[in-house]
CSV table of C-alpha atoms in Angstrom, one decimal:
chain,number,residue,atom,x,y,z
A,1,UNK,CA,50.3,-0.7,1.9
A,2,UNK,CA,47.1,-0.8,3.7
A,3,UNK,CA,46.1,-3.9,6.0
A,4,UNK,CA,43.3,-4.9,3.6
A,5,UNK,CA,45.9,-4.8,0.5
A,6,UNK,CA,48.4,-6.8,2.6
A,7,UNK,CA,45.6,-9.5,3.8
A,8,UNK,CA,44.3,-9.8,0.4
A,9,UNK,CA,48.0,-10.5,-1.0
A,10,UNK,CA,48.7,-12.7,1.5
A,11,UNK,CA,45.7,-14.8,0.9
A,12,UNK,CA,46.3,-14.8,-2.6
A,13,UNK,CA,50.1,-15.9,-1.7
A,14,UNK,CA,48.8,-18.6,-0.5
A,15,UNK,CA,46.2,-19.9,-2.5
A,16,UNK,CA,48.0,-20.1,-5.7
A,17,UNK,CA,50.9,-22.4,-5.5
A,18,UNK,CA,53.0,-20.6,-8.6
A,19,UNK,CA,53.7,-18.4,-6.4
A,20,UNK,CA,55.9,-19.6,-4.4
A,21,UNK,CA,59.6,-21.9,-5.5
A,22,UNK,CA,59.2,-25.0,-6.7
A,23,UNK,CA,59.7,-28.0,-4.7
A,24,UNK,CA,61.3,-29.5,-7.8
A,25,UNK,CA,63.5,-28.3,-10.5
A,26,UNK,CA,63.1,-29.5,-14.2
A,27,UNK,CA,65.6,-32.0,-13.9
A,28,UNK,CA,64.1,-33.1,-10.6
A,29,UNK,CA,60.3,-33.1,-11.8
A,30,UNK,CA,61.8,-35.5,-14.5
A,31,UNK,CA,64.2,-37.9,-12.2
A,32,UNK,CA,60.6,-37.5,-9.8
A,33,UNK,CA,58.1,-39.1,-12.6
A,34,UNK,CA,60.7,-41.6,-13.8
A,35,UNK,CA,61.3,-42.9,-10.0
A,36,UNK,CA,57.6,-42.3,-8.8
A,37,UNK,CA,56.4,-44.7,-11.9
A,38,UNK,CA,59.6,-47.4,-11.3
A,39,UNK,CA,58.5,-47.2,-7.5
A,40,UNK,CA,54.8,-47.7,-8.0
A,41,UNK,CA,56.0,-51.1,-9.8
A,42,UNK,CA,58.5,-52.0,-7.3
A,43,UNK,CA,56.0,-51.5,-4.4
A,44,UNK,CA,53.2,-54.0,-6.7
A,45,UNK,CA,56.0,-56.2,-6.7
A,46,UNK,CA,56.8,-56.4,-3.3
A,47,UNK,CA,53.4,-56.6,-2.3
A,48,UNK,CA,53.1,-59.5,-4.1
A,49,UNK,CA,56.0,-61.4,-2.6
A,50,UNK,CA,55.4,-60.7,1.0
A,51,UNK,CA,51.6,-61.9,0.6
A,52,UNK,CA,52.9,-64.5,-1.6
A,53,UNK,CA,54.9,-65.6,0.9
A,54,UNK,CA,52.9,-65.6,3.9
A,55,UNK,CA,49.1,-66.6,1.9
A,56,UNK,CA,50.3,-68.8,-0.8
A,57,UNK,CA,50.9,-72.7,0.0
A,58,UNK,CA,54.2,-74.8,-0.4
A,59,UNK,CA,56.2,-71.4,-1.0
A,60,UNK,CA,58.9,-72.7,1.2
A,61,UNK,CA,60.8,-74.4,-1.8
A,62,UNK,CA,59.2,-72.0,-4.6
A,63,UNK,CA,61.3,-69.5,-6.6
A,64,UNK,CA,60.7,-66.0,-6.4
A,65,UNK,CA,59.4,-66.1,-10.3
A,66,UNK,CA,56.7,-68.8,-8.9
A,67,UNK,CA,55.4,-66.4,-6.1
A,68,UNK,CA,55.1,-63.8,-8.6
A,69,UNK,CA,53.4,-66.0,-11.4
A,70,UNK,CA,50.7,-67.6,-8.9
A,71,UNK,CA,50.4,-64.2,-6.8
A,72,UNK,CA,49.6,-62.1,-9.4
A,73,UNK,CA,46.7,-64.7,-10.0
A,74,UNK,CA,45.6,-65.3,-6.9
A,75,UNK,CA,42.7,-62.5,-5.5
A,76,UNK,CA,43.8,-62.7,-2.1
A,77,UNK,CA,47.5,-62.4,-2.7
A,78,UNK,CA,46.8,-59.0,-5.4
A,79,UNK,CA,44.2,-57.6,-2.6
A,80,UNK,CA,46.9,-58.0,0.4
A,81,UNK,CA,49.5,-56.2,-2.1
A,82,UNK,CA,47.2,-53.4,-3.2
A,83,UNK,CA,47.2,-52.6,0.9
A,84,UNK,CA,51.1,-53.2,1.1
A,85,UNK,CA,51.8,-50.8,-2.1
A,86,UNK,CA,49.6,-48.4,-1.1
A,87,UNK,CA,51.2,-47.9,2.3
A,88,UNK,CA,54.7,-47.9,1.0
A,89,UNK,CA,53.8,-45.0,-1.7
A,90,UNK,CA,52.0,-43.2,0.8
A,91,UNK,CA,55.3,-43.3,3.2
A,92,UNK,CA,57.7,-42.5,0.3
A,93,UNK,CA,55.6,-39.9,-1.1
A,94,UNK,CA,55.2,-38.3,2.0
A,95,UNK,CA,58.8,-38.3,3.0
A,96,UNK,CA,59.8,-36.9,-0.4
A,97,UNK,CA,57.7,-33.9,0.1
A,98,UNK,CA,59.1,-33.1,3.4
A,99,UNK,CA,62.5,-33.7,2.9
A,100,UNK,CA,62.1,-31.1,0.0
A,101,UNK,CA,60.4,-28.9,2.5
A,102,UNK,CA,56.9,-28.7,1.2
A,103,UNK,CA,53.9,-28.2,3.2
A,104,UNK,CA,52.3,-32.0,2.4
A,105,UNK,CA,48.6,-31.3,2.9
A,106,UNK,CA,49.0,-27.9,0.9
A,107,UNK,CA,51.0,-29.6,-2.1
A,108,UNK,CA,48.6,-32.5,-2.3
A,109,UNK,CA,45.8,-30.0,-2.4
A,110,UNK,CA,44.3,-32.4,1.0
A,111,UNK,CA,41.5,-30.1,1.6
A,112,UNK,CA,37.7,-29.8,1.3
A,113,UNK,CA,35.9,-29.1,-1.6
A,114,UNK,CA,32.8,-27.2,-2.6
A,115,UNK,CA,29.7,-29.6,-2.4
A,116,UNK,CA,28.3,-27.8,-5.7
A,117,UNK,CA,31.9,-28.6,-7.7
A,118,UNK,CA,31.5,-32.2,-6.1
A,119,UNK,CA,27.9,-32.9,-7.4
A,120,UNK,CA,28.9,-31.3,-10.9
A,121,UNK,CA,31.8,-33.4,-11.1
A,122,UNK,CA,29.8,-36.9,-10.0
A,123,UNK,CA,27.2,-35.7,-12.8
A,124,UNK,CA,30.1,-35.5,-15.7
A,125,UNK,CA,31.5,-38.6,-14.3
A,126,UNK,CA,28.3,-40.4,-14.7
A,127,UNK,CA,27.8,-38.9,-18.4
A,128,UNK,CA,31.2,-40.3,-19.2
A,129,UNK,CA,30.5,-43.8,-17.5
A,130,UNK,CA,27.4,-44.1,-19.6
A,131,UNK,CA,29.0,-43.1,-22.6
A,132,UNK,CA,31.7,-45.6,-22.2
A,133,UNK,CA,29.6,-48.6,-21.3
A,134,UNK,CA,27.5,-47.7,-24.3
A,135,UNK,CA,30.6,-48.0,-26.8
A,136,UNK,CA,31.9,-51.2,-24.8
A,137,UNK,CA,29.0,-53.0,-25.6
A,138,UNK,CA,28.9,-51.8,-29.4
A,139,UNK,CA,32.3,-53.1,-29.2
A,140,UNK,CA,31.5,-56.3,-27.5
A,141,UNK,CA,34.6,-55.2,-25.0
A,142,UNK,CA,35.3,-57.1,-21.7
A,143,UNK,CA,37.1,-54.3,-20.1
A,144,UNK,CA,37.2,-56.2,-16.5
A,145,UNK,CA,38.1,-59.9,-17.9
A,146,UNK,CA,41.2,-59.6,-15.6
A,147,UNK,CA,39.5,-59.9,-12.5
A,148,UNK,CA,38.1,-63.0,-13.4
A,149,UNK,CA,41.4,-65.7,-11.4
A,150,UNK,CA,40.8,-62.7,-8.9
A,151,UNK,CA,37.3,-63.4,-8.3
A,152,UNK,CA,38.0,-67.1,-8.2
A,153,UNK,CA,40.6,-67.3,-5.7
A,154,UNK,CA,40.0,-64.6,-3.2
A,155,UNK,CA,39.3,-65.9,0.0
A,156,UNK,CA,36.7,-63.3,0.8
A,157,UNK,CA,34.9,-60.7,-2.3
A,158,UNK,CA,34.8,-57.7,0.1
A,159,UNK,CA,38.6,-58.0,0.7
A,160,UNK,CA,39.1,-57.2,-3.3
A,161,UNK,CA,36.6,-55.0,-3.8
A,162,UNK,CA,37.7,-53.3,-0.5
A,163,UNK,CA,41.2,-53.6,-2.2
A,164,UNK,CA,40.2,-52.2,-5.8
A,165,UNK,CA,37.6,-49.9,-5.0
A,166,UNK,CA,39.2,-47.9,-1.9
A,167,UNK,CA,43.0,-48.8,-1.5
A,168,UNK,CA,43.7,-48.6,-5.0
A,169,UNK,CA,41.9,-44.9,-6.2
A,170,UNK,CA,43.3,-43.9,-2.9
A,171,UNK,CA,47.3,-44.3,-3.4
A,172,UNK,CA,46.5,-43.5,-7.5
A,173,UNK,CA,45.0,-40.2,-7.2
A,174,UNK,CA,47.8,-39.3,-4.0
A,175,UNK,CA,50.7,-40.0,-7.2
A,176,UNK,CA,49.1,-39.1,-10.3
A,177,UNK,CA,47.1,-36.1,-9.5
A,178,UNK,CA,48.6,-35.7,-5.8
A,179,UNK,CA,52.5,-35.3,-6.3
A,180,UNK,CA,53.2,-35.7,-9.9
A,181,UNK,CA,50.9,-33.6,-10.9
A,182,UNK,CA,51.8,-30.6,-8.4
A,183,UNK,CA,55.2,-30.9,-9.3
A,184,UNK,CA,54.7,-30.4,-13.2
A,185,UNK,CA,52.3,-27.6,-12.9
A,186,UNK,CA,54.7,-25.9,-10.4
A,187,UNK,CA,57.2,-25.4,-13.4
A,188,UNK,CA,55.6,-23.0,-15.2
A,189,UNK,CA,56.5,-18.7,-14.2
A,190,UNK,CA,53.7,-17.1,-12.7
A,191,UNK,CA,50.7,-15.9,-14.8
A,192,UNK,CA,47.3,-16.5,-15.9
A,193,UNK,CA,48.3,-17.7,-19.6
A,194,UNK,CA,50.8,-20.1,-17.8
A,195,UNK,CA,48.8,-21.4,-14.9
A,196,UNK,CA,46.2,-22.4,-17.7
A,197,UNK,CA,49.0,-23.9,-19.5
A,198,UNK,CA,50.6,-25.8,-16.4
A,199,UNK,CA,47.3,-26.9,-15.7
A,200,UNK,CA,47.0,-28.4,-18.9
A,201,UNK,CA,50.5,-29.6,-19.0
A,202,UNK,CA,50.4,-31.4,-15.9
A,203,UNK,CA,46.8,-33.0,-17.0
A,204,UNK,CA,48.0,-34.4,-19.8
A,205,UNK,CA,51.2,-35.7,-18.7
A,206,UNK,CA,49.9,-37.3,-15.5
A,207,UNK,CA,47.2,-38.9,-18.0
A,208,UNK,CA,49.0,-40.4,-20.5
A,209,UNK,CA,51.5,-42.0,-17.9
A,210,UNK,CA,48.4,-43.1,-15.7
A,211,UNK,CA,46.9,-44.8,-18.8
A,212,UNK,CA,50.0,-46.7,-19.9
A,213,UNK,CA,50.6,-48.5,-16.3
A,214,UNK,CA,47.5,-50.0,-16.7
A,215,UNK,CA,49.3,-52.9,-18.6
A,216,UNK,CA,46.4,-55.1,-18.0
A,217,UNK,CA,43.9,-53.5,-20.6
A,218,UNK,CA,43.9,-53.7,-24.2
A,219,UNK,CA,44.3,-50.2,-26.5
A,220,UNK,CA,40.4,-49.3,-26.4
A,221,UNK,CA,40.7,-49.9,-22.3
A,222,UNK,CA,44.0,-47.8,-22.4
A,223,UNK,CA,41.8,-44.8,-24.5
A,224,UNK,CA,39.1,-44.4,-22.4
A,225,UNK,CA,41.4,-44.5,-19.2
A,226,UNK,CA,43.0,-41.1,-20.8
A,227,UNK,CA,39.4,-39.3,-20.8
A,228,UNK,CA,39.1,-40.7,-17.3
A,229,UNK,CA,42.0,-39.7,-15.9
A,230,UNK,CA,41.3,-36.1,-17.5
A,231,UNK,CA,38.3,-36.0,-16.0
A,232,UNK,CA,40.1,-36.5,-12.4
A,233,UNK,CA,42.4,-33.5,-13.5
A,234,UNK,CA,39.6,-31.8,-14.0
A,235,UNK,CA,37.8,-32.3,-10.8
A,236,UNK,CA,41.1,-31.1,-8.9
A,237,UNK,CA,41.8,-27.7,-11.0
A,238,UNK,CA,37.7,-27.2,-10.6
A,239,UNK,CA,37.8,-28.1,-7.4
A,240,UNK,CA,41.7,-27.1,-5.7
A,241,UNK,CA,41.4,-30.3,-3.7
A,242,UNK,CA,42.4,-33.8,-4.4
A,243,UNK,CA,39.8,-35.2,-2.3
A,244,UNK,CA,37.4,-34.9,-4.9
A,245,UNK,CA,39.4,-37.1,-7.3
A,246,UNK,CA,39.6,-39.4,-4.8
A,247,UNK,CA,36.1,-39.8,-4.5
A,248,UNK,CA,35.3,-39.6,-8.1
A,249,UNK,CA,37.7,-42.9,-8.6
A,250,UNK,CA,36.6,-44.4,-6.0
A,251,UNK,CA,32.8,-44.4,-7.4
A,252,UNK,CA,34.3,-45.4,-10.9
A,253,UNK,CA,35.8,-48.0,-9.1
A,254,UNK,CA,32.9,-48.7,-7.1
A,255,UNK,CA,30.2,-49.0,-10.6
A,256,UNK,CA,32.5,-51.3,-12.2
A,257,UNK,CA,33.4,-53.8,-9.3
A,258,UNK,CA,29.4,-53.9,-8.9
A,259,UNK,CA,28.7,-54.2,-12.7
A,260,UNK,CA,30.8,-57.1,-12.7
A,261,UNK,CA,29.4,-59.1,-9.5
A,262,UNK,CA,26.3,-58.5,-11.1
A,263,UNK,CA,27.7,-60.4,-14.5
A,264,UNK,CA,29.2,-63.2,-12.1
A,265,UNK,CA,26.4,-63.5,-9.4
């Protein structure tokens, strides 16, 4: 083999994940979605507690069902958990991937993306944000009506929105189209027909699952948060990089926190 062949082989080697072993098996992809989605409650939960416990008043004598009832109404409290979650996740999901010997910044696709996929992307994004305001008001919908205790109690606005509109798209996309979504896609053989299919797989998988945690929302909420979420899958196939996800929840995040100050101003 000449030096071009074996350049361009190993360049392709490394740009397509399928081919190289999967991190996970079947089995472990499974056990992996199943803990990664018990986990992401577990770490809400304890967010809640420790800021419960060290924001909320008179919590010496309360139970821990108290902290969780008047935390997980209190915007402070949910704001200083959204931090503590994301920094657990972060740590477990980066330990799982090393332990399993995987390269974390390659399997979480952490790398830059083209500026002309980005601006696409932003442009579909805001096509689907206008659709879906459009049918929540034909629907007289109040999509956000949860944040309402959150906006009333926080102690300072910018710490939620800093909360919901960084922290939280952050340590989202890093599970659902970060790890969870690598390790489906990695399951499929290597070929064309069954990276388009893993692709797909793994899309619609991760979207479903990312939809139904969102226990706040009603079943129209729930619906549009599949397209959304497809949309994010989109931007990382399109793009190879999670990064741009990132960003694109982030401005989701962003419109809708602003929308809604502009309701309560």
């Amino acid at each position: 083999m000449s030096k071009l062949s074996q350049t361009i082989a190993t360049n392709d080697d490394s740009a397509s994940p399928s081919n190289h072993l999967p991190l996970f098996s079947r089995l472990g992809t499974l056990l992996l979605v199943i803990g990664m989605v018990v986990t992401f409650f577990i770490s809400q939960l304890i967010g809640v507690y420790i800021a419960g416990k060290l924001l909320l008043p008179a919590t010496k004598n309360a139970t821990v069902g108290d902290i969780f009832f008047f935390g997980s109404n209190n915007g402070t409290v949910v704001s200083i958990s959204i931090i503590i979650g994301c920094l657990l996740l972060v740590a477990i999901s980066s330990s799982i991937i090393r332990l399993r010997g995987g390269d974390l910044r390659q399997y979480l696709a952490l790398k830059p993306f083209s500026l002309a996929v980005g601006v696409g992307m932003v442009g579909l994004l805001l096509l689907f944000m206008i659709g879906s305001q459009a049918l929540t008001y034909l629907l007289d919908a109040s999509p956000l009506a949860f944040v309402d205790p959150l906006y009333q109690s926080v102690s300072s606005v910018w710490l939620l929105v800093f909360a919901m509109v960084i922290v939280a798209p952050f340590y989202e996309e890093l599970i659902f189209r970060g790890i969870l979504w690598s390790a489906i896609a990695e399951q499929f053989p290597s070929s064309l027909y069954s990276e388009h299919r893993s692709a797909i797989v793994a899309s619609m998988v991760t979207s479903l699952i990312f939809a139904i945690i969102h226990l706040q929302y009603g079943i129209y909420e729930i619906s549009t948060i599949v397209v959304l979420a497809l949309i994010f899958c989109y931007a990382r196939i399109k793009s190879g990089s999670l990064l741009l996800p990132i960003l694109l929840h982030m401005i989701n995040n962003g419109a809708a926190m602003g929308q809604y100050l502009a309701q309560v101003a």
